[in-house]
Amino acid sequence: MKIAVCMKQVPTYSEGNMDARTGLMIRSGLESVVNVYDMAALETALQIREKMQGTIDVYTMGPGRAVQVLREAYAYGANQGFLVSDEAFGGADVLATSYTLMQAVKSQGEYDLILCGKQTTDGDTGLVSGALAKWLEMPHVTGITKLMEVTPNEITLEQMLERHNISLKIGYPCLLAVDRSIFAPRMPSLKLRMGGKKKPVISIALKDLPDKNACHYGQAGSATKVRSIFPPERTKQQTVANMDGKEAAAYIFEKIQKLRG
Amino acid sequence: MQINGWSGILVYLEMQDNGIADVSLELIGKAAELSGEGRKEIFAVGIGNHSPVLEKQLQDYPLDAVYLYQIAEEFQADIYEEAVIACIHKLKPAIVLFGGTMQGRALAPRVAVAFATGVTADCTQLLVDEDNQLVQIRPAFGGNIMASIVTEKSRPQIATVRPGIFSYLEPVNHKKIAIQEKRWESSKPRVTVLDKRVAVWETGIGQQELLVAAGRGVKKKEDLNMLRELAGLLGGKLASSRALVEKGWMEPEEQIGLSGITVAPRCMLTFGVSGTLQFMAGMKNTGNIIAVDTNPNANIFEIAHYPVCADLYEVIPKLIQLIKDVIAI
């Protein structure tokens, strides 16, 4: 089975910054980590590979230093890492990001299964997985909380919707967006980590994609544009009470009692 | 793409217990506001069966047309999208609104790609500017800044909105609307639903009268025990900001915020929550907010009804003791 996993490098803190002039993310100067939700997607891929024969390809889209995501994925046992990186890819919205990922994935042939995390902690839309599935003309299922069974023809899963838990099976090819609760990531292997440092990473730039028209990527290929950014509206602020622990406890206790009538 | 010729607003109706989910009615309310007192048409598209409940719900709202598609399959984004896409081709709406639910968030990006257009997730404000552009406002990057986002050159302009962000439109007994029904046969059912069970959502953080919310100010996972004890003593539940979910200390279904669950309890006590925009957007309708944080300039203090600058590690044990003393009497 051929499995692809999409993973993203994000700033350590969710409270990233944006350039007030361009409305784009400032990535410099912030420590970066692998988006925590994507680790569950990678672990799901590893679990599936243990049950079936197969390979795991990891795709990450970002600046050159996003290669760290692939080194990390190698430490967990990914077979091949692809760094999707080009100046033309910067500033992409949901439409352009998903298009770029589709082009990158397609440049490597057909996959049986594509795995994504629930969302990223920076862009925070949770929409790229569905858009990627549509570009690839695949069905997709979100909110996967359990992997029940994998066979060569189909995969049985549990999905959590707002009010229902659903057991379902789906044939290949398909895209799955997994919840973080599906699997806790395993401990990375020291041996694989050491080996992964030397293991080659495949770079995919604009020139390597089937569609080489730069207008379809990055900011140029995005349908949405950040018109402005602004601080949130301030509501009428109450005076902040400065108290020690005992005073504060008594104050809160009194407020709760009053609120409960 | 030509953007002329696209007008009106289409709302995706999400079905729930034979009727329409609250979030869809909230979107119809917003659509009515955006339509400029009926100058633009408002349409709705849903997938489900005609029922008296649904007809009664719909006839009270200012809708110009409702399209109801009957599909044999349970929800599958790649099948339901076919009906929604067909409806968009027919109506050419300038704006399409989806609830920020599991269904809406699975459908919206697929529909956006089908029309090579933009989609903005989890908007907290929507307005139409003088150039007839939909201005989609949302917190950016989970941070403390809002962004106005526009879809200038393509149509439709697609946005999702989480439940509880917009207020519910009071029924106005508008007029009787013709519901146009159609069966939709899909050639490609790829998902087989084996079992569907009602989840225990009644016990979730969205259904509580009182919540205790833990934030980044909590230093160790074990420290959550005292917050959980406090929540229990007060007859409520412990919830948290995203930071603690990312650390793996709390479950995703316990996360308050735009990327978690929107809550509006009667009372919330926050401890060590700084108050990112994405957190506050998910709880701003809370009746009474008592916020405790050591930073006197914490954002949460701007919306708290009772902002308290104090150390949660000093406050909580004493507060628990006070409550226990009362129970003992």
Coordinates of C-alpha atoms in Angstrom, one line a residue:
Chain A
M1 CA 0.0 0.0 0.0
K2 CA 1.2 3.5 -0.9
I3 CA 0.5 6.0 1.8
A4 CA 1.1 9.8 1.8
V5 CA 1.1 11.9 4.9
C6 CA 0.9 15.7 4.8
M7 CA 2.7 17.5 7.7
K8 CA 3.4 21.1 8.4
Q9 CA 6.0 23.1 10.3
V10 CA 4.4 25.7 12.6
P11 CA 5.6 28.2 15.1
T12 CA 5.9 26.8 18.7
Y13 CA 3.4 29.2 20.0
S14 CA -0.1 29.5 18.6
E15 CA 0.1 33.2 19.0
G16 CA 2.1 33.8 15.8
N17 CA 2.6 37.2 14.4
M18 CA 1.5 38.8 11.2
D19 CA 3.1 41.5 9.1
A20 CA 0.8 44.5 9.5
R21 CA 1.7 45.7 6.0
T22 CA 1.4 42.5 3.9
G23 CA -1.0 40.6 6.1
L24 CA 1.2 37.5 5.8
M25 CA 2.8 35.4 8.6
I26 CA 6.1 36.4 10.0
R27 CA 7.9 33.1 10.3
S28 CA 11.4 34.4 11.1
G29 CA 12.6 34.5 14.7
L30 CA 10.0 32.0 16.0
E31 CA 11.0 28.5 17.1
S32 CA 9.3 25.9 14.9
V33 CA 7.9 22.5 15.6
V34 CA 5.9 19.9 13.7
N35 CA 2.2 20.7 13.9
V36 CA 1.1 18.5 16.7
Y37 CA -2.1 17.3 14.9
D38 CA 0.0 15.9 12.1
M39 CA 1.9 13.6 14.4
A40 CA -1.3 11.6 14.8
A41 CA -1.6 11.3 11.0
L42 CA 2.0 10.0 10.9
E43 CA 1.4 7.5 13.7
T44 CA -1.8 6.3 11.9
A45 CA 0.3 5.7 8.8
L46 CA 2.9 3.7 10.8
Q47 CA 0.1 1.6 12.4
I48 CA -1.3 0.8 8.9
R49 CA 2.1 0.0 7.5
E50 CA 2.6 -2.5 10.3
K51 CA -0.5 -4.4 9.3
M52 CA -0.1 -4.1 5.6
Q53 CA 2.9 -4.1 3.3
G54 CA 3.6 -0.6 2.2
T55 CA 5.5 2.7 2.1
I56 CA 5.0 6.0 3.8
D57 CA 5.8 9.2 1.9
V58 CA 5.7 12.5 3.9
Y59 CA 5.0 15.8 2.2
T60 CA 5.7 19.1 3.8
M61 CA 5.2 22.5 2.2
G62 CA 7.1 25.5 3.5
P63 CA 10.4 27.3 3.5
G64 CA 13.7 25.4 3.3
R65 CA 14.0 24.9 7.0
A66 CA 10.7 22.8 7.0
V67 CA 13.1 20.0 6.1
Q68 CA 13.2 19.5 9.9
V69 CA 9.7 18.0 9.6
L70 CA 11.0 15.4 7.3
R71 CA 14.0 14.6 9.5
E72 CA 11.5 14.2 12.4
A73 CA 9.3 11.9 10.2
Y74 CA 12.4 9.8 9.3
A75 CA 13.1 9.3 13.1
Y76 CA 9.6 7.8 13.3
G77 CA 10.1 5.5 10.3
A78 CA 8.8 7.3 7.3
N79 CA 10.2 5.9 4.0
Q80 CA 10.6 9.1 1.9
G81 CA 10.3 12.8 2.6
F82 CA 9.4 15.5 0.1
L83 CA 10.1 19.1 0.7
V84 CA 7.6 21.1 -1.3
S85 CA 9.4 24.5 -1.4
D86 CA 9.6 27.4 -3.8
E87 CA 9.4 31.1 -3.6
A88 CA 6.4 30.9 -5.8
F89 CA 4.5 28.9 -3.2
G90 CA 4.6 31.6 -0.4
G91 CA 1.5 33.3 0.9
A92 CA -0.9 30.6 -0.2
D93 CA -4.5 30.4 1.0
V94 CA -6.6 27.2 1.3
L95 CA -7.2 27.0 -2.5
A96 CA -3.5 27.5 -3.5
T97 CA -2.1 25.4 -0.7
S98 CA -4.3 22.5 -1.5
Y99 CA -3.5 22.9 -5.2
T100 CA 0.3 22.9 -4.6
L101 CA 0.0 19.8 -2.4
M102 CA -2.1 18.0 -5.1
Q103 CA 0.5 18.8 -7.7
A104 CA 3.3 17.6 -5.5
V105 CA 1.5 14.3 -4.6
K106 CA 0.5 13.7 -8.2
S107 CA 4.1 14.2 -9.4
Q108 CA 4.9 11.0 -7.5
G109 CA 2.2 8.8 -8.9
E110 CA -1.0 7.3 -7.4
Y111 CA -1.5 6.8 -3.7
D112 CA -3.9 4.5 -2.0
L113 CA -4.3 6.5 1.1
I114 CA -3.6 10.1 2.1
L115 CA -3.5 11.1 5.8
C116 CA -3.8 14.6 7.2
G117 CA -4.1 15.9 10.7
K118 CA -7.3 17.7 11.9
Q119 CA -5.9 21.2 11.5
T120 CA -2.8 23.2 11.9
T121 CA -2.1 25.3 14.9
D122 CA -1.1 28.4 12.9
G123 CA -3.4 28.8 9.8
D124 CA -6.1 27.0 11.9
T125 CA -8.6 26.4 9.1
G126 CA -8.9 22.6 9.1
L127 CA -10.0 23.0 5.5
V128 CA -6.9 22.0 3.5
S129 CA -7.5 18.3 3.8
G130 CA -11.0 18.5 2.2
A131 CA -9.7 20.8 -0.6
L132 CA -6.8 18.5 -1.3
A133 CA -9.2 15.5 -1.6
K134 CA -11.4 17.4 -4.0
W135 CA -8.4 18.3 -6.3
L136 CA -7.4 14.6 -6.2
E137 CA -11.0 13.6 -6.9
M138 CA -11.1 11.4 -3.9
P139 CA -13.6 10.9 -1.1
H140 CA -12.5 12.2 2.3
V141 CA -13.6 11.5 5.8
T142 CA -12.8 13.9 8.7
G143 CA -12.9 13.4 12.5
I144 CA -11.4 9.8 12.5
T145 CA -11.0 8.7 16.1
K146 CA -10.3 4.9 15.6
L147 CA -8.7 2.6 13.2
M148 CA -10.7 -0.7 13.4
E149 CA -9.5 -2.8 10.5
V150 CA -7.3 -2.5 7.4
T151 CA -7.6 -4.9 4.4
P152 CA -6.1 -4.6 0.9
N153 CA -9.5 -3.3 -0.3
E154 CA -10.9 -1.2 2.4
I155 CA -10.4 0.4 5.8
T156 CA -12.8 0.4 8.7
L157 CA -12.9 3.4 10.9
E158 CA -14.7 5.3 13.6
Q159 CA -15.7 8.9 13.1
M160 CA -16.9 11.4 15.7
L161 CA -19.4 14.0 14.5
E162 CA -21.0 16.5 16.9
R163 CA -23.8 14.2 18.0
H164 CA -22.9 10.8 16.6
N165 CA -20.2 8.2 16.6
I166 CA -20.1 6.5 13.3
S167 CA -18.5 3.2 12.2
L168 CA -17.8 3.2 8.5
K169 CA -15.7 1.5 5.9
I170 CA -14.2 3.1 2.8
G171 CA -12.4 1.8 -0.2
Y172 CA -9.2 3.2 -1.7
P173 CA -8.1 5.6 -2.8
C174 CA -9.3 8.0 -0.1
L175 CA -8.1 10.8 2.2
L176 CA -8.6 10.7 5.9
A177 CA -8.2 13.6 8.4
V178 CA -7.6 12.0 11.8
D179 CA -8.3 13.4 15.2
R180 CA -5.5 13.7 17.6
S181 CA -7.1 11.1 19.9
I182 CA -6.7 8.3 17.3
F183 CA -3.1 7.4 18.4
A184 CA -0.5 8.9 20.7
P185 CA 2.7 9.2 18.7
R186 CA 5.3 6.5 19.6
M187 CA 8.8 7.2 20.9
P188 CA 11.0 8.0 17.9
S189 CA 13.8 5.5 17.3
L190 CA 17.3 6.8 18.1
K191 CA 18.7 4.5 15.4
L192 CA 16.3 5.9 12.8
R193 CA 16.9 9.4 14.0
M194 CA 20.7 9.1 13.4
G195 CA 20.1 7.4 10.0
G196 CA 17.5 10.0 9.1
K197 CA 20.1 12.8 9.4
K198 CA 21.9 11.4 6.4
K199 CA 18.9 10.1 4.6
P200 CA 18.2 12.1 1.4
V201 CA 15.2 14.4 1.2
I202 CA 13.6 15.0 -2.2
S203 CA 12.9 18.6 -3.0
I204 CA 10.0 19.5 -5.1
A205 CA 10.0 23.0 -6.6
L206 CA 7.8 24.7 -9.2
K207 CA 9.8 23.2 -12.0
D208 CA 9.2 19.7 -10.8
L209 CA 5.4 19.9 -10.9
P210 CA 3.1 18.9 -13.7
D211 CA 1.6 22.4 -13.8
K212 CA 4.5 24.9 -14.0
N213 CA 2.4 28.1 -14.3
A214 CA 3.5 30.3 -11.3
C215 CA 0.1 32.1 -11.4
H216 CA -1.6 29.0 -9.9
Y217 CA 0.6 29.0 -6.8
G218 CA 1.3 31.1 -3.7
Q219 CA -0.3 34.5 -3.3
A220 CA -0.9 34.8 -7.1
G221 CA -2.9 31.6 -7.1
S222 CA -4.9 32.5 -3.9
A223 CA -8.5 33.4 -4.2
T224 CA -8.6 35.2 -0.8
K225 CA -6.6 38.2 0.2
V226 CA -6.1 39.7 3.7
R227 CA -7.3 43.3 3.2
S228 CA -6.4 44.5 6.6
I229 CA -5.5 43.4 10.1
F230 CA -6.7 45.3 13.2
P231 CA -6.8 44.8 17.0
P232 CA -10.1 43.5 18.3
E233 CA -12.8 45.8 19.6
R234 CA -12.3 46.6 23.2
T235 CA -15.3 46.1 25.4
K236 CA -15.9 48.2 28.5
Q237 CA -13.3 46.9 30.9
Q238 CA -13.9 46.2 34.5
T239 CA -11.3 47.3 37.0
V240 CA -8.9 44.5 37.7
A241 CA -8.8 43.6 41.4
N242 CA -5.4 43.0 42.8
M243 CA -5.6 40.5 45.6
D244 CA -3.6 37.9 47.5
G245 CA -4.8 34.3 47.4
K246 CA -7.0 34.5 50.5
E247 CA -8.7 37.7 49.5
A248 CA -9.3 36.4 46.0
A249 CA -10.7 33.1 47.2
A250 CA -13.2 35.0 49.4
Y251 CA -14.1 37.4 46.6
I252 CA -14.7 34.7 44.1
F253 CA -16.6 32.6 46.6
E254 CA -18.9 35.5 47.3
K255 CA -19.5 36.2 43.5
I256 CA -20.3 32.5 42.9
Q257 CA -22.8 32.4 45.7
K258 CA -24.5 35.5 44.4
L259 CA -24.6 34.2 40.8
R260 CA -26.2 31.0 42.0
G261 CA -28.9 32.9 43.9
Chain B
M1 CA -13.5 34.4 -13.6
Q2 CA -16.4 36.7 -14.3
I3 CA -17.9 37.9 -11.1
N4 CA -20.8 39.7 -12.7
G5 CA -24.0 37.8 -12.7
W6 CA -23.4 36.3 -9.3
S7 CA -25.8 37.6 -6.7
G8 CA -27.8 36.7 -3.6
I9 CA -26.8 34.5 -0.7
L10 CA -27.1 30.7 -0.3
V11 CA -27.2 29.1 3.1
Y12 CA -26.4 25.4 3.5
L13 CA -29.1 23.9 5.8
E14 CA -27.8 21.3 8.1
M15 CA -30.4 18.8 9.2
Q16 CA -30.8 17.6 12.8
D17 CA -33.5 15.5 14.4
N18 CA -35.9 16.1 11.4
G19 CA -35.4 19.8 11.6
I20 CA -32.8 22.4 10.9
A21 CA -29.7 22.8 13.1
D22 CA -29.5 26.0 15.0
V23 CA -26.3 27.1 13.3
S24 CA -28.1 27.2 9.9
L25 CA -30.9 29.4 11.4
E26 CA -28.1 31.7 12.7
L27 CA -26.7 31.9 9.2
I28 CA -30.1 32.7 7.8
G29 CA -30.3 35.5 10.3
K30 CA -26.9 36.8 9.2
A31 CA -27.9 36.4 5.5
A32 CA -31.0 38.5 6.2
E33 CA -28.8 41.3 7.6
L34 CA -26.3 41.1 4.7
S35 CA -29.1 41.1 2.1
G36 CA -29.8 44.8 2.9
E37 CA -33.4 44.5 3.8
G38 CA -34.3 42.1 1.1
R39 CA -32.6 43.8 -1.8
K40 CA -30.6 40.6 -2.4
E41 CA -32.2 37.2 -2.6
I42 CA -31.6 34.6 0.1
F43 CA -31.7 30.9 -0.8
A44 CA -31.2 27.8 1.2
V45 CA -30.1 24.3 0.1
G46 CA -30.4 21.2 2.3
I47 CA -30.1 17.5 2.0
G48 CA -32.8 15.6 3.8
N49 CA -36.5 14.7 3.8
H50 CA -39.4 17.1 3.8
S51 CA -41.0 17.1 7.2
P52 CA -43.7 19.2 8.8
V53 CA -41.2 20.4 11.4
L54 CA -38.8 21.6 8.7
E55 CA -41.6 23.3 6.7
K56 CA -42.8 25.1 9.8
Q57 CA -39.2 26.1 10.7
L58 CA -38.6 27.5 7.3
Q59 CA -41.8 29.4 6.6
D60 CA -41.0 31.8 9.4
Y61 CA -37.8 33.0 7.8
P62 CA -37.1 35.5 5.0
L63 CA -36.1 32.9 2.3
D64 CA -36.8 33.4 -1.4
A65 CA -36.4 29.8 -2.3
V66 CA -35.5 26.5 -0.6
Y67 CA -34.0 23.5 -2.5
L68 CA -34.2 20.2 -0.7
Y69 CA -32.4 17.2 -2.1
Q70 CA -33.1 13.6 -1.1
I71 CA -30.0 11.5 -1.0
A72 CA -30.2 7.8 0.2
E73 CA -26.7 7.8 1.7
E74 CA -25.7 9.1 5.2
F75 CA -23.5 12.2 5.1
Q76 CA -20.5 11.9 2.8
A77 CA -18.8 15.1 1.6
D78 CA -18.1 13.8 -1.9
I79 CA -21.8 12.9 -2.5
Y80 CA -23.6 15.8 -0.7
E81 CA -21.3 18.2 -2.5
E82 CA -22.8 17.2 -5.9
A83 CA -26.2 18.5 -4.9
V84 CA -24.8 21.7 -3.4
I85 CA -22.6 22.3 -6.5
A86 CA -25.6 21.7 -8.8
C87 CA -27.6 24.2 -6.8
I88 CA -24.8 26.8 -6.9
H89 CA -24.6 26.4 -10.7
K90 CA -28.3 27.0 -11.0
L91 CA -28.6 30.0 -8.6
K92 CA -25.2 31.6 -9.0
P93 CA -25.1 33.1 -5.5
A94 CA -22.4 35.7 -4.7
I95 CA -22.1 34.3 -1.2
V96 CA -22.4 30.8 0.2
L97 CA -22.4 30.2 4.0
F98 CA -21.8 26.9 5.8
G99 CA -22.0 26.2 9.5
G100 CA -18.5 25.5 11.0
T101 CA -19.6 22.0 11.9
M102 CA -18.1 18.6 10.8
Q103 CA -20.4 18.6 7.8
G104 CA -19.9 22.3 6.9
R105 CA -16.1 22.0 7.2
A106 CA -16.0 18.9 5.1
L107 CA -18.2 20.4 2.3
A108 CA -17.0 24.0 2.2
P109 CA -13.4 23.3 0.9
R110 CA -14.6 20.8 -1.7
V111 CA -17.2 23.3 -3.0
A112 CA -14.6 26.0 -3.0
V113 CA -12.2 23.9 -5.1
A114 CA -15.1 23.0 -7.5
F115 CA -15.4 26.7 -8.3
A116 CA -11.7 27.6 -7.9
T117 CA -12.7 30.1 -5.3
G118 CA -11.8 31.2 -1.8
V119 CA -13.1 29.8 1.5
T120 CA -12.6 31.5 4.9
A121 CA -12.9 29.3 8.0
D122 CA -14.6 30.2 11.2
C123 CA -15.6 33.8 10.6
T124 CA -16.6 35.8 13.6
Q125 CA -18.0 38.8 11.6
L126 CA -19.4 39.1 8.1
L127 CA -20.3 42.3 6.3
V128 CA -20.8 43.6 2.8
D129 CA -18.8 46.6 1.8
E130 CA -19.7 49.5 -0.6
D131 CA -18.2 47.5 -3.5
N132 CA -20.4 44.6 -2.7
Q133 CA -17.5 42.5 -1.5
L134 CA -18.1 40.1 1.4
V135 CA -15.7 41.1 4.2
Q136 CA -14.9 38.0 6.2
I137 CA -13.4 38.7 9.6
R138 CA -11.7 36.2 11.8
P139 CA -8.9 36.0 14.3
A140 CA -5.7 35.4 12.5
F141 CA -3.2 32.7 13.3
G142 CA -4.8 32.1 16.7
G143 CA -3.2 35.3 17.8
N144 CA -4.3 38.6 19.1
I145 CA -5.2 40.2 15.9
M146 CA -8.2 40.2 13.6
A147 CA -8.0 39.9 9.8
S148 CA -10.4 41.2 7.2
I149 CA -10.4 38.8 4.3
V150 CA -11.9 39.3 0.9
T151 CA -12.4 37.1 -2.2
E152 CA -12.0 39.7 -4.9
K153 CA -11.9 37.9 -8.2
S154 CA -13.8 34.7 -7.9
R155 CA -17.4 33.7 -7.0
P156 CA -19.0 32.4 -4.9
Q157 CA -17.4 33.9 -1.8
I158 CA -17.5 31.0 0.7
A159 CA -17.4 31.3 4.5
T160 CA -17.9 29.0 7.5
V161 CA -19.2 30.2 10.8
R162 CA -19.1 28.2 14.1
P163 CA -22.3 27.6 15.9
G164 CA -23.3 30.2 18.4
I165 CA -21.3 33.1 16.8
F166 CA -24.2 34.9 15.3
S167 CA -27.5 35.3 17.1
Y168 CA -30.6 33.3 16.2
L169 CA -33.1 35.2 14.0
E170 CA -36.5 35.4 15.7
P171 CA -39.2 33.8 13.6
V172 CA -41.0 36.5 11.6
N173 CA -43.7 34.5 10.0
H174 CA -42.6 35.8 6.6
K175 CA -44.5 34.0 4.0
K176 CA -45.1 30.5 2.8
I177 CA -42.1 29.3 0.8
A178 CA -42.2 26.7 -1.9
I179 CA -39.8 24.0 -1.1
Q180 CA -38.4 22.5 -4.3
E181 CA -37.6 18.9 -3.8
K182 CA -35.5 16.6 -5.9
R183 CA -34.1 13.1 -5.6
W184 CA -30.4 12.9 -6.1
E185 CA -28.8 9.6 -7.1
S186 CA -25.1 9.4 -6.7
S187 CA -23.1 7.1 -8.9
K188 CA -20.3 6.9 -6.5
P189 CA -21.1 5.9 -2.9
R190 CA -17.7 4.9 -1.5
V191 CA -18.4 4.9 2.2
T192 CA -20.5 2.3 3.9
V193 CA -21.9 3.3 7.2
L194 CA -21.9 0.3 9.5
D195 CA -23.3 1.8 12.7
K196 CA -24.4 5.2 14.0
R197 CA -24.7 5.8 17.7
V198 CA -25.8 8.9 19.5
A199 CA -22.8 10.4 21.3
V200 CA -23.0 11.5 24.8
W201 CA -22.8 15.2 23.9
E202 CA -25.3 16.2 26.7
T203 CA -22.4 15.7 29.2
G204 CA -20.0 17.8 27.1
I205 CA -18.6 21.2 28.0
G206 CA -21.0 22.8 25.6
Q207 CA -24.0 21.8 27.8
Q208 CA -22.9 23.1 31.2
E209 CA -24.2 25.9 33.4
L210 CA -20.8 26.3 34.9
L211 CA -17.3 25.8 33.6
V212 CA -13.8 26.0 35.1
A213 CA -11.3 26.8 32.3
A214 CA -7.6 26.1 32.7
G215 CA -5.0 27.9 30.7
R216 CA -1.3 28.0 30.1
G217 CA -0.8 29.4 33.6
V218 CA -1.3 25.8 34.9
K219 CA 2.3 24.5 35.3
K220 CA 1.9 20.7 35.6
K221 CA -0.7 18.2 34.4
E222 CA -1.2 17.0 38.0
D223 CA -2.3 20.5 39.0
L224 CA -5.4 20.1 36.8
N225 CA -6.7 17.8 39.6
M226 CA -7.4 20.7 41.9
L227 CA -9.2 22.6 39.1
R228 CA -11.2 19.5 38.3
E229 CA -12.1 19.1 42.0
L230 CA -13.2 22.7 42.1
A231 CA -15.4 22.2 38.9
G232 CA -16.9 19.1 40.5
L233 CA -17.7 20.9 43.8
L234 CA -19.5 23.7 41.8
G235 CA -21.5 21.1 39.8
G236 CA -19.7 22.0 36.5
K237 CA -17.0 20.7 34.3
L238 CA -13.3 21.4 33.7
A239 CA -12.4 22.8 30.2
S240 CA -9.3 24.4 28.9
S241 CA -7.7 26.6 26.3
R242 CA -6.0 25.2 23.3
A243 CA -2.5 25.3 24.9
L244 CA -3.3 22.5 27.3
V245 CA -4.8 20.3 24.6
E246 CA -1.7 20.8 22.5
K247 CA 0.3 19.6 25.4
G248 CA -1.9 16.5 25.6
W249 CA -3.1 17.3 29.1
M250 CA -6.7 17.9 28.1
E251 CA -8.9 16.2 25.4
P252 CA -9.9 18.1 22.2
E253 CA -13.6 17.8 23.3
E254 CA -12.7 19.8 26.4
Q255 CA -11.2 22.7 24.5
I256 CA -13.0 26.0 24.5
G257 CA -12.5 28.3 21.5
L258 CA -13.1 28.8 17.8
S259 CA -11.0 25.7 17.0
G260 CA -12.6 23.8 19.9
I261 CA -16.1 24.1 21.2
T262 CA -18.2 27.3 21.5
V263 CA -19.7 27.6 24.9
A264 CA -22.0 30.0 26.7
P265 CA -22.5 28.8 30.3
R266 CA -24.1 31.0 32.9
C267 CA -20.8 31.2 34.7
M268 CA -17.2 30.6 33.9
L269 CA -14.1 30.7 36.1
T270 CA -10.8 31.0 34.2
F271 CA -7.5 30.2 35.8
G272 CA -4.2 31.1 34.0
V273 CA -6.0 31.8 30.7
S274 CA -4.4 34.7 28.9
G275 CA -7.3 35.0 26.5
T276 CA -6.3 34.6 22.9
L277 CA -8.8 35.8 20.4
Q278 CA -9.6 32.3 19.3
F279 CA -10.4 31.4 22.9
M280 CA -12.5 34.4 23.6
A281 CA -14.5 34.0 20.3
G282 CA -15.5 30.6 21.6
M283 CA -16.9 31.9 25.0
K284 CA -17.7 35.6 24.7
N285 CA -21.5 35.0 25.3
T286 CA -20.8 33.5 28.7
G287 CA -23.1 35.1 31.3
N288 CA -20.5 35.8 34.0
I289 CA -16.8 35.5 33.6
I290 CA -14.6 35.4 36.7
A291 CA -11.0 35.5 35.4
V292 CA -7.9 34.8 37.5
D293 CA -4.4 35.5 36.1
T294 CA -1.1 36.8 37.4
N295 CA -0.6 39.2 34.4
P296 CA -2.5 42.4 35.1
N297 CA -2.7 43.1 31.4
A298 CA -4.1 39.7 30.3
N299 CA -6.5 40.0 27.4
I300 CA -9.1 38.0 29.3
F301 CA -9.5 40.8 31.7
E302 CA -10.9 43.0 28.9
I303 CA -14.0 40.8 28.7
A304 CA -14.2 39.4 32.3
H305 CA -17.0 40.7 34.5
Y306 CA -14.8 40.0 37.5
P307 CA -11.1 40.3 36.6
V308 CA -8.9 39.2 39.5
C309 CA -5.1 39.6 39.3
A310 CA -3.9 36.8 41.6
D311 CA -1.9 33.5 41.6
L312 CA -4.2 30.6 40.8
Y313 CA -1.9 28.3 43.0
E314 CA -2.8 30.5 46.0
V315 CA -6.5 31.0 45.2
I316 CA -7.7 27.5 44.3
P317 CA -6.8 25.6 47.5
K318 CA -8.4 28.3 49.6
L319 CA -11.5 28.5 47.4
I320 CA -12.0 24.7 47.5
Q321 CA -11.7 25.0 51.3
L322 CA -14.4 27.7 51.5
I323 CA -16.8 25.7 49.4
K324 CA -16.1 22.5 51.4
D325 CA -16.8 24.4 54.7
V326 CA -20.2 25.5 53.3
I327 CA -21.0 21.9 52.2
A328 CA -20.0 20.7 55.7
I329 CA -22.6 22.9 57.3

